[in-house]
Coordinates of C-alpha atoms in Angstrom, one line a residue:
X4 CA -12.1 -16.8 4.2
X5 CA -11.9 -12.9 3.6
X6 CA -8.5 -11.4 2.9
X7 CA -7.4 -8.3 5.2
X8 CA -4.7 -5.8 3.8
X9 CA -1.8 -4.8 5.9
X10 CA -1.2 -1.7 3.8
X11 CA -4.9 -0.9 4.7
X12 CA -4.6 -1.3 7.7
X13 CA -1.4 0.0 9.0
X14 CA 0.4 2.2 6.8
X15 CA -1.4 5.7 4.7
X16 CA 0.5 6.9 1.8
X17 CA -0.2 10.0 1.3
X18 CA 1.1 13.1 -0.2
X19 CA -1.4 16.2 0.1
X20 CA 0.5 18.0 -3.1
X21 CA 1.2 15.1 -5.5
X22 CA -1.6 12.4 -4.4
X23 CA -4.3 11.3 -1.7
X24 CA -4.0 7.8 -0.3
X25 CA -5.5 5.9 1.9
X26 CA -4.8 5.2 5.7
X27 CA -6.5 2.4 7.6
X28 CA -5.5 1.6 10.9
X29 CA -3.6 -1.7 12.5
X30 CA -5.1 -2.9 15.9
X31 CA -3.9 -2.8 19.3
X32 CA -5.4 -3.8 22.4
X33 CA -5.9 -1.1 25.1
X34 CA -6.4 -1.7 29.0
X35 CA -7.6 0.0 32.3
X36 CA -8.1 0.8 36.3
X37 CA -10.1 -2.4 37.7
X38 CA -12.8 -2.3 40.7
X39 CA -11.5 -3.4 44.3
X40 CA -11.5 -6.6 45.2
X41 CA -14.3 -7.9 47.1
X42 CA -13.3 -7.9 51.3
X43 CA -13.3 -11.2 53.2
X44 CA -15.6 -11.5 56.1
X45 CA -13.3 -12.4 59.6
X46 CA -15.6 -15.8 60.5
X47 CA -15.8 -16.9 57.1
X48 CA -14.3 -20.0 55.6
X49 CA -11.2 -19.0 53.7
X50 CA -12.1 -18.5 50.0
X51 CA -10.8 -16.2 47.2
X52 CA -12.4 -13.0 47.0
X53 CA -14.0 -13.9 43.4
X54 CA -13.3 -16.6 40.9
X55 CA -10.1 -15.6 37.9
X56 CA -11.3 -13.4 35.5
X57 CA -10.7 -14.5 31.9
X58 CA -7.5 -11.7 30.5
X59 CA -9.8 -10.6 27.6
X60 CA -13.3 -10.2 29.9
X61 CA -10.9 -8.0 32.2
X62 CA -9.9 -5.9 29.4
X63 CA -12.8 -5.3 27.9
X64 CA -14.2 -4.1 31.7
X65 CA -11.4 -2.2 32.5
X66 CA -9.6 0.8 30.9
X67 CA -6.9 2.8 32.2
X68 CA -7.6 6.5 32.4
X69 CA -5.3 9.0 30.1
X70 CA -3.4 11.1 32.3
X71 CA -4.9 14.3 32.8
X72 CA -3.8 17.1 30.9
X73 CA -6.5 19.5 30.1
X74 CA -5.0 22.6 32.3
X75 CA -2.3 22.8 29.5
X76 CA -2.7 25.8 27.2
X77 CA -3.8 24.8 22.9
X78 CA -1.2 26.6 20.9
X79 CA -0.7 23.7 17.9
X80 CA -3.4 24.6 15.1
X81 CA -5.7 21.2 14.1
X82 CA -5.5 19.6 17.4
X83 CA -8.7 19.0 18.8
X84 CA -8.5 17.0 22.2
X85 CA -12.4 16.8 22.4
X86 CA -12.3 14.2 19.4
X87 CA -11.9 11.0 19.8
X88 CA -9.0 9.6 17.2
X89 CA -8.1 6.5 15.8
X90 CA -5.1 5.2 13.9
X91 CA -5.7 7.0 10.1
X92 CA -6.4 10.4 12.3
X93 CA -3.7 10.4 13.8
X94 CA -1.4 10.1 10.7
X95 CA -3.3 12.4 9.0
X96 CA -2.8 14.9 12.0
X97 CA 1.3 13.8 11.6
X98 CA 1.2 14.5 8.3
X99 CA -0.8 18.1 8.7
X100 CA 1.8 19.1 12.2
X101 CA 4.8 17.0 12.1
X102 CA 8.0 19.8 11.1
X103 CA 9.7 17.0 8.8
X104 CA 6.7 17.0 6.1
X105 CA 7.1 20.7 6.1
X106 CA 10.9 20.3 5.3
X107 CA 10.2 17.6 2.4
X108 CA 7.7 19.6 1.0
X109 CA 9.9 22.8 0.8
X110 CA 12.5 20.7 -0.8
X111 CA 10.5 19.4 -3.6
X112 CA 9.0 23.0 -3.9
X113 CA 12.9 24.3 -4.5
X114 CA 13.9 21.8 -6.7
X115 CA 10.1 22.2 -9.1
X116 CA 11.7 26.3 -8.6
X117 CA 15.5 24.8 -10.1
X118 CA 14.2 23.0 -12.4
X119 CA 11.9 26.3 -14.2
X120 CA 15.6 28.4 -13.9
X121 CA 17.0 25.5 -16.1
X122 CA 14.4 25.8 -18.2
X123 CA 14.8 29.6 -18.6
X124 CA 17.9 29.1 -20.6
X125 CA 16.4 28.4 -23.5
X126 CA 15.0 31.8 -24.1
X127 CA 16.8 35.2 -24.7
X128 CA 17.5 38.0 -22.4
X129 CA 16.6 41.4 -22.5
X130 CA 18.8 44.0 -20.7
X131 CA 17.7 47.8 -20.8
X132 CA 20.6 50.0 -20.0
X133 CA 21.1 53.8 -19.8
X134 CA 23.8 56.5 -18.4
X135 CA 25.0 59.8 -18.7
X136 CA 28.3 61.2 -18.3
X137 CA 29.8 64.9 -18.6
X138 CA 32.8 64.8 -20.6
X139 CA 36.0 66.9 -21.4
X140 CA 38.0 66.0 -24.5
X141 CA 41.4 67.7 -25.8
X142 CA 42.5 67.2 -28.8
X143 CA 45.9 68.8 -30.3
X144 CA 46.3 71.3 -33.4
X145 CA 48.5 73.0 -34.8
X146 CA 49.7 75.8 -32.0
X147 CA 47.5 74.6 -29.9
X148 CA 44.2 72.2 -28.9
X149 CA 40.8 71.7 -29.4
X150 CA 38.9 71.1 -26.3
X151 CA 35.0 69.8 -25.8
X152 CA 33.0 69.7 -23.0
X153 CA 29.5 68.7 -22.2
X154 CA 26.9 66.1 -21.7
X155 CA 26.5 63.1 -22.9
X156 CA 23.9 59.7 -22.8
X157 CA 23.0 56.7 -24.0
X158 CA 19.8 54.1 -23.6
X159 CA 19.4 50.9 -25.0
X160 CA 17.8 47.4 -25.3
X161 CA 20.3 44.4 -25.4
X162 CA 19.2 41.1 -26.6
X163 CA 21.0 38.1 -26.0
X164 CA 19.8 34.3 -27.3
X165 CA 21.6 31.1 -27.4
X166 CA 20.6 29.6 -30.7
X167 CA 23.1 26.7 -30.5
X168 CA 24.8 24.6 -27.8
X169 CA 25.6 21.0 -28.6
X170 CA 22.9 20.1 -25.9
X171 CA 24.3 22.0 -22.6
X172 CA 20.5 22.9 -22.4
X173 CA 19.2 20.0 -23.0
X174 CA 21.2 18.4 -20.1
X175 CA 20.8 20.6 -17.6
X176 CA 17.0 20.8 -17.6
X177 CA 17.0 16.7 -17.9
X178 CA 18.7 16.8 -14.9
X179 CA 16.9 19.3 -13.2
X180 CA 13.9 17.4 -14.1
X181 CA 14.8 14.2 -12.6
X182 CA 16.1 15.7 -9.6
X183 CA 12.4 17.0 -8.9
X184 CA 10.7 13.4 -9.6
X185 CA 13.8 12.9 -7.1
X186 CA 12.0 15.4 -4.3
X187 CA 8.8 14.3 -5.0
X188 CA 9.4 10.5 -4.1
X189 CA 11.5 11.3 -1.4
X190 CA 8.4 13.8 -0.1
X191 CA 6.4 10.1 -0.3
X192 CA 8.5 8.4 1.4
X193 CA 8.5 10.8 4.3
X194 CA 5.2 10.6 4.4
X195 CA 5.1 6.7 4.5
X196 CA 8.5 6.9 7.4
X197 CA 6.0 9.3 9.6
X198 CA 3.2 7.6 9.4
X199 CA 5.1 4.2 10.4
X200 CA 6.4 6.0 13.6
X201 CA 2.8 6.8 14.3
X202 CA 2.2 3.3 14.0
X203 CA 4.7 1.8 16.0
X204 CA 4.2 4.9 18.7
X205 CA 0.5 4.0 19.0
X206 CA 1.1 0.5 19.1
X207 CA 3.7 0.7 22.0
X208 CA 1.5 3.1 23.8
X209 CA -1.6 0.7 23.8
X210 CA 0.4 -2.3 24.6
X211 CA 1.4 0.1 27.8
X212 CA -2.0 0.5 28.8
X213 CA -3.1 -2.7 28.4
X214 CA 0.3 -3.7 30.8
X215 CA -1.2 -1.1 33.0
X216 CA -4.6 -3.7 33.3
X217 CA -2.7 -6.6 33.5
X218 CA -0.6 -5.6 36.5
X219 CA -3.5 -3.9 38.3
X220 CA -5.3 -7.4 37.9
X221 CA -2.4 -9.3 39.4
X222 CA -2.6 -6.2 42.0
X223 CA -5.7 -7.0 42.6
X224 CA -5.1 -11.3 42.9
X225 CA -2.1 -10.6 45.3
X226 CA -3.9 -8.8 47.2
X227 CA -6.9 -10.9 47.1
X228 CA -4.2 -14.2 48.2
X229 CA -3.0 -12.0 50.9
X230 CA -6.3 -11.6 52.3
X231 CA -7.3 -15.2 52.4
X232 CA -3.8 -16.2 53.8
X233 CA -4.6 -14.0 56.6
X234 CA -8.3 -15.3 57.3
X235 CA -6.7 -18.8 56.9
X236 CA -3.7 -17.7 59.8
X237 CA -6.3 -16.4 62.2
X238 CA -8.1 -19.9 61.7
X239 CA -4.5 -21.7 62.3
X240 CA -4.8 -23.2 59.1
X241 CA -1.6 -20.9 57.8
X242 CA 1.5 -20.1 59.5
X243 CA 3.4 -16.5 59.6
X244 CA 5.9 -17.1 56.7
X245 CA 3.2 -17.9 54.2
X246 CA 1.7 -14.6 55.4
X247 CA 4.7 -13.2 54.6
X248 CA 5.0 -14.4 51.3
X249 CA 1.9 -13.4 50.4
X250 CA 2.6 -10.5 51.5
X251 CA 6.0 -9.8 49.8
X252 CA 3.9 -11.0 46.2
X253 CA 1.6 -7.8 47.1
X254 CA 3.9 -5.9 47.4
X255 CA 5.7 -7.1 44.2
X256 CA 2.7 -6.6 42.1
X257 CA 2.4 -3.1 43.2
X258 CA 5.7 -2.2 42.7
X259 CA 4.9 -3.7 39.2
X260 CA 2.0 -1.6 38.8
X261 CA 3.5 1.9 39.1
X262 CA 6.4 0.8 37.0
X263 CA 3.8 0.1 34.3
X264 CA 2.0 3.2 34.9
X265 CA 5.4 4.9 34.5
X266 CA 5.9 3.0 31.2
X267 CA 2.5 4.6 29.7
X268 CA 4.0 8.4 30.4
X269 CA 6.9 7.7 28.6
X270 CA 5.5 5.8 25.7
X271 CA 2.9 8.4 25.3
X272 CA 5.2 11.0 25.1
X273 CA 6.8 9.3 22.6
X274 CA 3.7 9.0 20.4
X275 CA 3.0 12.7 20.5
X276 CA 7.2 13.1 19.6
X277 CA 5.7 11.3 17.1
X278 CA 2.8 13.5 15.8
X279 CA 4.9 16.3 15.8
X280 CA 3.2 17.9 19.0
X281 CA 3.9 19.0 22.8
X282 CA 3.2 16.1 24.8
X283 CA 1.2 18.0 27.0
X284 CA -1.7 17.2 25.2
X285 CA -3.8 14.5 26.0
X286 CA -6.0 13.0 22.8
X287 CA -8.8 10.7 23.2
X288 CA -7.7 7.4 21.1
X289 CA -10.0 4.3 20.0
X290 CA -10.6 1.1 21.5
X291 CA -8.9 -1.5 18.8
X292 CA -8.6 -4.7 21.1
X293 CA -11.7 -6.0 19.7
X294 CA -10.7 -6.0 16.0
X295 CA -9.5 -8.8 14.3
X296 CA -5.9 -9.3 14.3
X297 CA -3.8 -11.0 10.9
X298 CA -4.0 -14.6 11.0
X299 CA -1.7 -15.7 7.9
X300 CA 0.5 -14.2 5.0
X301 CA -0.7 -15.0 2.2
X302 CA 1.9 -12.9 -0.3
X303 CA 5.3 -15.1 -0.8
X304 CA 8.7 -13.0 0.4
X305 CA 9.7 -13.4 -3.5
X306 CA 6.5 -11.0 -4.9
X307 CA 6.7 -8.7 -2.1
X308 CA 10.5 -8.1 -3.0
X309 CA 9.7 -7.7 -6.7
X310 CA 7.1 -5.0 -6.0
X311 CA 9.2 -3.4 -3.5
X312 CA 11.7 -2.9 -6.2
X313 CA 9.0 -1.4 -8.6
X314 CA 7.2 1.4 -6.6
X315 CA 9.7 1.8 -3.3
X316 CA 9.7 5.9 -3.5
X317 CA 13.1 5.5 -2.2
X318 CA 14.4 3.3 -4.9
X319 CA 12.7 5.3 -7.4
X320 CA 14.2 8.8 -6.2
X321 CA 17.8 6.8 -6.1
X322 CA 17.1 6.2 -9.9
X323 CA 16.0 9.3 -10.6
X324 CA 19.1 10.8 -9.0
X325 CA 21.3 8.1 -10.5
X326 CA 19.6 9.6 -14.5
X327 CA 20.4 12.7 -13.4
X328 CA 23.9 11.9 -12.6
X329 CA 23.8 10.6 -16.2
X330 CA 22.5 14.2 -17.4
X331 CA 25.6 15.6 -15.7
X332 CA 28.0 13.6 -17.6
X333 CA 26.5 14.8 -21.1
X334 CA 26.6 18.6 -19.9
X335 CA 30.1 18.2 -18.8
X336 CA 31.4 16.8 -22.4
X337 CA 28.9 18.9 -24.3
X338 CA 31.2 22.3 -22.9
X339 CA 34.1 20.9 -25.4
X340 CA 31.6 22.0 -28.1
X341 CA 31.6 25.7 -29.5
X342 CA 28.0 27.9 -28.6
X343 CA 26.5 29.7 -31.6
X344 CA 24.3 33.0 -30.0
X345 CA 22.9 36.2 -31.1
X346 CA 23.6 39.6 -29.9
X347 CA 21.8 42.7 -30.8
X348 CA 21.0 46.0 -29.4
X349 CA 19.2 49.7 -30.2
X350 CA 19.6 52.5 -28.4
X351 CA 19.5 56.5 -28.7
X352 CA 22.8 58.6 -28.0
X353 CA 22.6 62.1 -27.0
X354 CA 25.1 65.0 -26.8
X355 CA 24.1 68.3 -25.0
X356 CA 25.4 71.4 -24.3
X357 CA 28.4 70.5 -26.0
X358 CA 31.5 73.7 -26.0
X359 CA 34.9 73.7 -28.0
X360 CA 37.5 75.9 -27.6
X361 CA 38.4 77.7 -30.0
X362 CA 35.6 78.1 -31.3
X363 CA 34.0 81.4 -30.9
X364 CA 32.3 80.2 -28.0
X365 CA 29.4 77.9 -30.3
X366 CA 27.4 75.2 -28.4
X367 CA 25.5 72.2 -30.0
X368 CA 23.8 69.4 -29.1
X369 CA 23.2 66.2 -30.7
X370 CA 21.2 62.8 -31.0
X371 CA 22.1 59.6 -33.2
X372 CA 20.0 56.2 -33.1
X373 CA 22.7 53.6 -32.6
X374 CA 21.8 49.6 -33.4
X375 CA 24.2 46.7 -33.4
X376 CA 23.5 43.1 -34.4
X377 CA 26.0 39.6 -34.5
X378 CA 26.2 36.2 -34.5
X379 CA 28.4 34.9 -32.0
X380 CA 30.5 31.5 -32.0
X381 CA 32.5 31.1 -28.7
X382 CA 34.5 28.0 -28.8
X383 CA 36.9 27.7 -25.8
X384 CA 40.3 25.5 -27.0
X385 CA 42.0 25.2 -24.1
X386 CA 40.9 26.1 -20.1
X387 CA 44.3 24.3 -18.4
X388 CA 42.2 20.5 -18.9
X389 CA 39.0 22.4 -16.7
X390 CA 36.2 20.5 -19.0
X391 CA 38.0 17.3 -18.8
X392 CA 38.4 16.8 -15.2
X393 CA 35.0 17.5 -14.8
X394 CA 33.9 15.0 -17.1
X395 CA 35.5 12.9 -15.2
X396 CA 34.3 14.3 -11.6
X397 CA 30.5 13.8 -13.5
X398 CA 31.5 10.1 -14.4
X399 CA 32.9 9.3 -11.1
X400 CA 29.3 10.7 -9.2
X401 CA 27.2 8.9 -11.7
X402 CA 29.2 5.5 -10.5
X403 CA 29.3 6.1 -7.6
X404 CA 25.0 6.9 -7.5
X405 CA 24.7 3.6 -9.5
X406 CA 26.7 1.5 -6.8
X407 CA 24.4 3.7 -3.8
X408 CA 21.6 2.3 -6.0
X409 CA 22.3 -1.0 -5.7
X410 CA 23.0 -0.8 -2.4
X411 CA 19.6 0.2 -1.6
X412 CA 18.3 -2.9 -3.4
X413 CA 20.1 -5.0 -1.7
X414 CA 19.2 -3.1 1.4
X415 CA 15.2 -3.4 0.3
X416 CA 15.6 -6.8 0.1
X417 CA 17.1 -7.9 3.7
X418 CA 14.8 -5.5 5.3
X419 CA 11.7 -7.4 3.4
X420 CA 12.9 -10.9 4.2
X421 CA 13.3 -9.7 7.5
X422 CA 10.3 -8.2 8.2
X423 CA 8.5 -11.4 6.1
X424 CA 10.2 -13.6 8.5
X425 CA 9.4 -11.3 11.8
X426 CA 5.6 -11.2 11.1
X427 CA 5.5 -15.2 10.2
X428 CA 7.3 -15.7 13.8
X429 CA 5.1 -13.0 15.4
X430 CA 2.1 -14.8 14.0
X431 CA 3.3 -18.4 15.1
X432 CA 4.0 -16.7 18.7
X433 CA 0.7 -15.6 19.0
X434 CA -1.1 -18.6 19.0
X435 CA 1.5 -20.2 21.7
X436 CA 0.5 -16.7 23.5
X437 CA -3.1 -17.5 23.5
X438 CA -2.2 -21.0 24.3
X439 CA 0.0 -19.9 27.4
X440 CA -2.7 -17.5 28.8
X441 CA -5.9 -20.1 28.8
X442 CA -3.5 -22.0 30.3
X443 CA -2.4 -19.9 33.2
X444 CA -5.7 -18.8 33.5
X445 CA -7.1 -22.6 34.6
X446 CA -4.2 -23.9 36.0
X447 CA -4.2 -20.4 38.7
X448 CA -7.9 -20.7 38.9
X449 CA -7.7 -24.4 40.1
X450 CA -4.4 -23.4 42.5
X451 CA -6.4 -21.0 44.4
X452 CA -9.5 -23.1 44.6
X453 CA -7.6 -26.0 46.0
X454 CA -5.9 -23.6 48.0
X455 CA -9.1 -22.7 49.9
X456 CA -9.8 -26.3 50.4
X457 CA -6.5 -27.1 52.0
X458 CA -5.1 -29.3 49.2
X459 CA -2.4 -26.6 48.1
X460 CA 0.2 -24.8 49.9
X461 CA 0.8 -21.1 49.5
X462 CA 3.7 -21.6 47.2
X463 CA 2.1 -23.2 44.7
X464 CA -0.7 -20.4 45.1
X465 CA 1.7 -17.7 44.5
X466 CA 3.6 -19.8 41.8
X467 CA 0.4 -19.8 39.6
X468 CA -0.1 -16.2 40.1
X469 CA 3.4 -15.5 39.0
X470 CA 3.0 -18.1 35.9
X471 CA -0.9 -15.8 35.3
X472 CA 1.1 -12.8 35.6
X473 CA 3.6 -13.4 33.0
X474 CA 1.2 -14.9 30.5
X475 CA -0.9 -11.6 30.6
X476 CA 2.3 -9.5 29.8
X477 CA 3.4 -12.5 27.0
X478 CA -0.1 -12.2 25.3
X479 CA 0.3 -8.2 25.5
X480 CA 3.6 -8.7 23.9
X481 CA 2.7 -10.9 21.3
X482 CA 0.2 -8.9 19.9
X483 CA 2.2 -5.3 20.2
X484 CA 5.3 -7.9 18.6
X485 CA 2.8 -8.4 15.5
X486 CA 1.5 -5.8 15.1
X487 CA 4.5 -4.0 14.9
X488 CA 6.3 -6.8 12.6
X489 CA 3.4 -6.3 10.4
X490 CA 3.7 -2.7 10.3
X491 CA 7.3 -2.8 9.3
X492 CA 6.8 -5.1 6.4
X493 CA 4.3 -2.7 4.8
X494 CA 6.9 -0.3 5.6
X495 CA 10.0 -1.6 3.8
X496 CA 7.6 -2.8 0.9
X497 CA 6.6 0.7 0.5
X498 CA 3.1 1.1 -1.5
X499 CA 2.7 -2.8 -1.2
X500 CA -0.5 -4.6 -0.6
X501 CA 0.6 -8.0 1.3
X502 CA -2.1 -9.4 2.0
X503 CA -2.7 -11.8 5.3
X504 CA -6.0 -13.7 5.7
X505 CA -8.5 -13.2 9.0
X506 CA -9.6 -15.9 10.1
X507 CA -12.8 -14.0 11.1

């Protein structure tokens, strides 16, 4: 007995900046249009226009055709409607078009950008500064006052470095540096949330199309009952209200059918939501009916949780955050420490064209180097209890991050039981699906051959194509219902690899 991987096969996780992943596609069965039933001869014996078709034979006949779309103009870049995708291209297109992996990817690019101007603070500044000024100065004497007037200007080179700060620095880029491992989970798990909608799009959308097959077979069986209850009225063999009943079950079915055919546009527009694209286009997509579906789990609910709560992206980024909180608290009591820095500049100083009066009229001009240097302690005493409130806004976030942490564990863990216990009843159903189809498949193919040898009545006929009818769409269901259970636990386990064994 081989083992088959849901993670493999439903779920990519992929991140084109930090890592490449793989993406494997689930299974879903697809469906479409049916050939006309066969007519009945008028001076024939009543008899059904062709013996049931097995659901599965059908389906593998019959495919419904994509609603047609080419006359719509290509403006998204990557889409090519020529190629025929299946479930891992079509996440990979999601992941190249979809506007919400842009947006994730921007925010972990600004937070890698914060986290370099936090780093910055650990080396000096250097400020170049110049002006120029004309100037007038009095200054009094004795009977009267010496004046100057001229130019004047000054350029220099200021250097500024903290040397000391009772780790502010330290602090802030710890925090700045969690916060990216923050963006860069949370840019995985965006990737791992898109491509499950792309799963559970596709999934519903080929369980539409295969609804579309099943109610264009029972179409095609009411209409196929109508015809023999006719032959068998004109032979006196029927009377005018089984005719009508018939009748009414035709029309029925294909009120059924267009409602179903209304269900794929509306799924299908959802899918493309989904990729990120115009529904307006209209991609070819694979056959997957005939792939094996999961037969058994064969992970226990207990080690999925425990490796949900070691690589969950989510969870991690909530940690990160939570450390970073913890940063936030040390930079907030390290400001109740003093900063040691050092200042220095150089610069030139010029005078020009300098007058004085009195002073026979002489002008001079002058230039003088000027250089400063100083070690600076700045050690604020009292800021009106600033620092302390925030150390206690800082302790009150990182609290509060730790109980929005645990939260999310306990959140991973319902979801995962959940899901565990979903995909175990999904499984279970399917086999009573199966069951309920081979079922309704003899018991309607018997009906209707008694029926043509006058041992049934036209109830019963129309009874067993009701019960056929609704098996088809319970089979449909089952396997869209596990598909998409199975799906969703790879999804709330995050990078997981339960594994469920194929009977194959």
């Amino acid at each position: 007995m081989k083992k088959f991987v849901f993670s493999s096969a439903i779920l990519p996780y992929s991140a084109r900046a930090y890592r490449s992943g793989t993406i494997a596609a689930l299974i879903f069965l697809t469906a479409c249009t049916v050939p006309k039933p066969l007519a009945l001869a008028e001076n024939t014996p009543p008899s059904p226009a062709r013996s049931a078709l097995s659901w599965h034979a059908y389906q593998a006949q019959n495919r419904p055709p994509a609603p047609d779309t080419s006359s719509f103009p290509i403006e998204d870049a990557g889409i090519d409607t020529k190629q025929t995708y299946d479930l891992p291209a079509l996440v990979d297109l999601a992941l190249h078009l979809h506007p919400e992996t842009r947006i994730s990817w921007e925010e972990a690019k600004a937070a890698a950008a914060r986290l370099e101007r936090n780093r910055s603070s650990w080396y000096p500044t250097l400020t170049a500064m110049a002006f120029g000024q004309h100037f007038t100065s009095s200054f009094p004497i004795p009977g009267s006052a010496l004046v100057s007037n001229g130019y004047a200007a000054l350029a220099s080179l200021d250097l500024a470095w903290t040397l000391f700060d009772f780790g502010r620095r330290e602090a802030l880029v710890d925090a700045g540096a969690q916060r990216l491992s923050a963006a860069n989970f949370a840019f995985d798990r965006k990737h791992q949330e898109i491509a499950y909608r792309v799963a559970s799009s596709f999934f519903v959308y080929q369980a539409a199309l295969a609804k579309v097959t099943a109610a264009q077979q029972t179409y095609e069986s009411a209409k196929t009952n109508a015809d023999s209850v006719q032959a068998k009225l004109k032979q006196g063999l029927a009377t005018k209200p089984d005719l009508l009943l018939a009748l009414q079950e035709q029309a029925k079915s294909s009120y059924d059918l267009q409602d179903a055919r209304g269900s794929v546009m509306q799924t299908r527009a959802d899918l493309t939501t989904s990729l990120g694209i115009s529904p307006a286009y209209s991609l070819q997509l694979v056959d997957l009916s005939k792939l094996p579906l999961p037969a058994e789990l064969a992970q226990s609910v207990e080690k999925i949780v425990d490796q949900a709560l070691e690589q969950r992206p989510d969870l991690l980024a909530r940690l990160a955050e939570l450390r970073a909180r913890e940063a936030d608290v040390k930079k907030a009591r390290a400001e109740f420490w003093p900063k040691v820095s050092l200042r220095g500049m150089v610069g030139n100083q010029y005078w020009g064209n300098v007058h004085t009066k009195p002073a026979g009229g002489e002008s001079y001009s002058a230039n003088t180097m000027v250089d400063t240097a100083m070690l600076n302690v700045e050690w604020t005493l009292f800021d009106g209890f600033e620092r302390s409130n925030a150390v206690r806004e800082a302790e009150a976030k990182r609290s509060a991050s730790q109980a929005q942490l645990e939260a999310l564990r306990l959140e991973i863990m319902r979801d995962i039981w959940k899901a565990y216990a979903d995909t175990k009843t999904a499984l279970e159903k399917r086999e009573f699906a199966l069951a309920l189809l081979k079922a309704a498949e003899e018991s309607y193919a018997a009906t209707q051959e008694s029926y043509t040898h006058g041992f049934s009545t036209v109830i019963e006929l129309l009874s067993a194509q009701k019960d056929l009818a609704r098996a088809r769409f319970t089979e449909i269901d089952s396997r869209a219902t596990l598909l998409r259970s199975a799906a969703t636990l790879v999804y709330v386990s995050g990078e997981q690899n339960p594994e469920v064994s194929d009977n194959h």
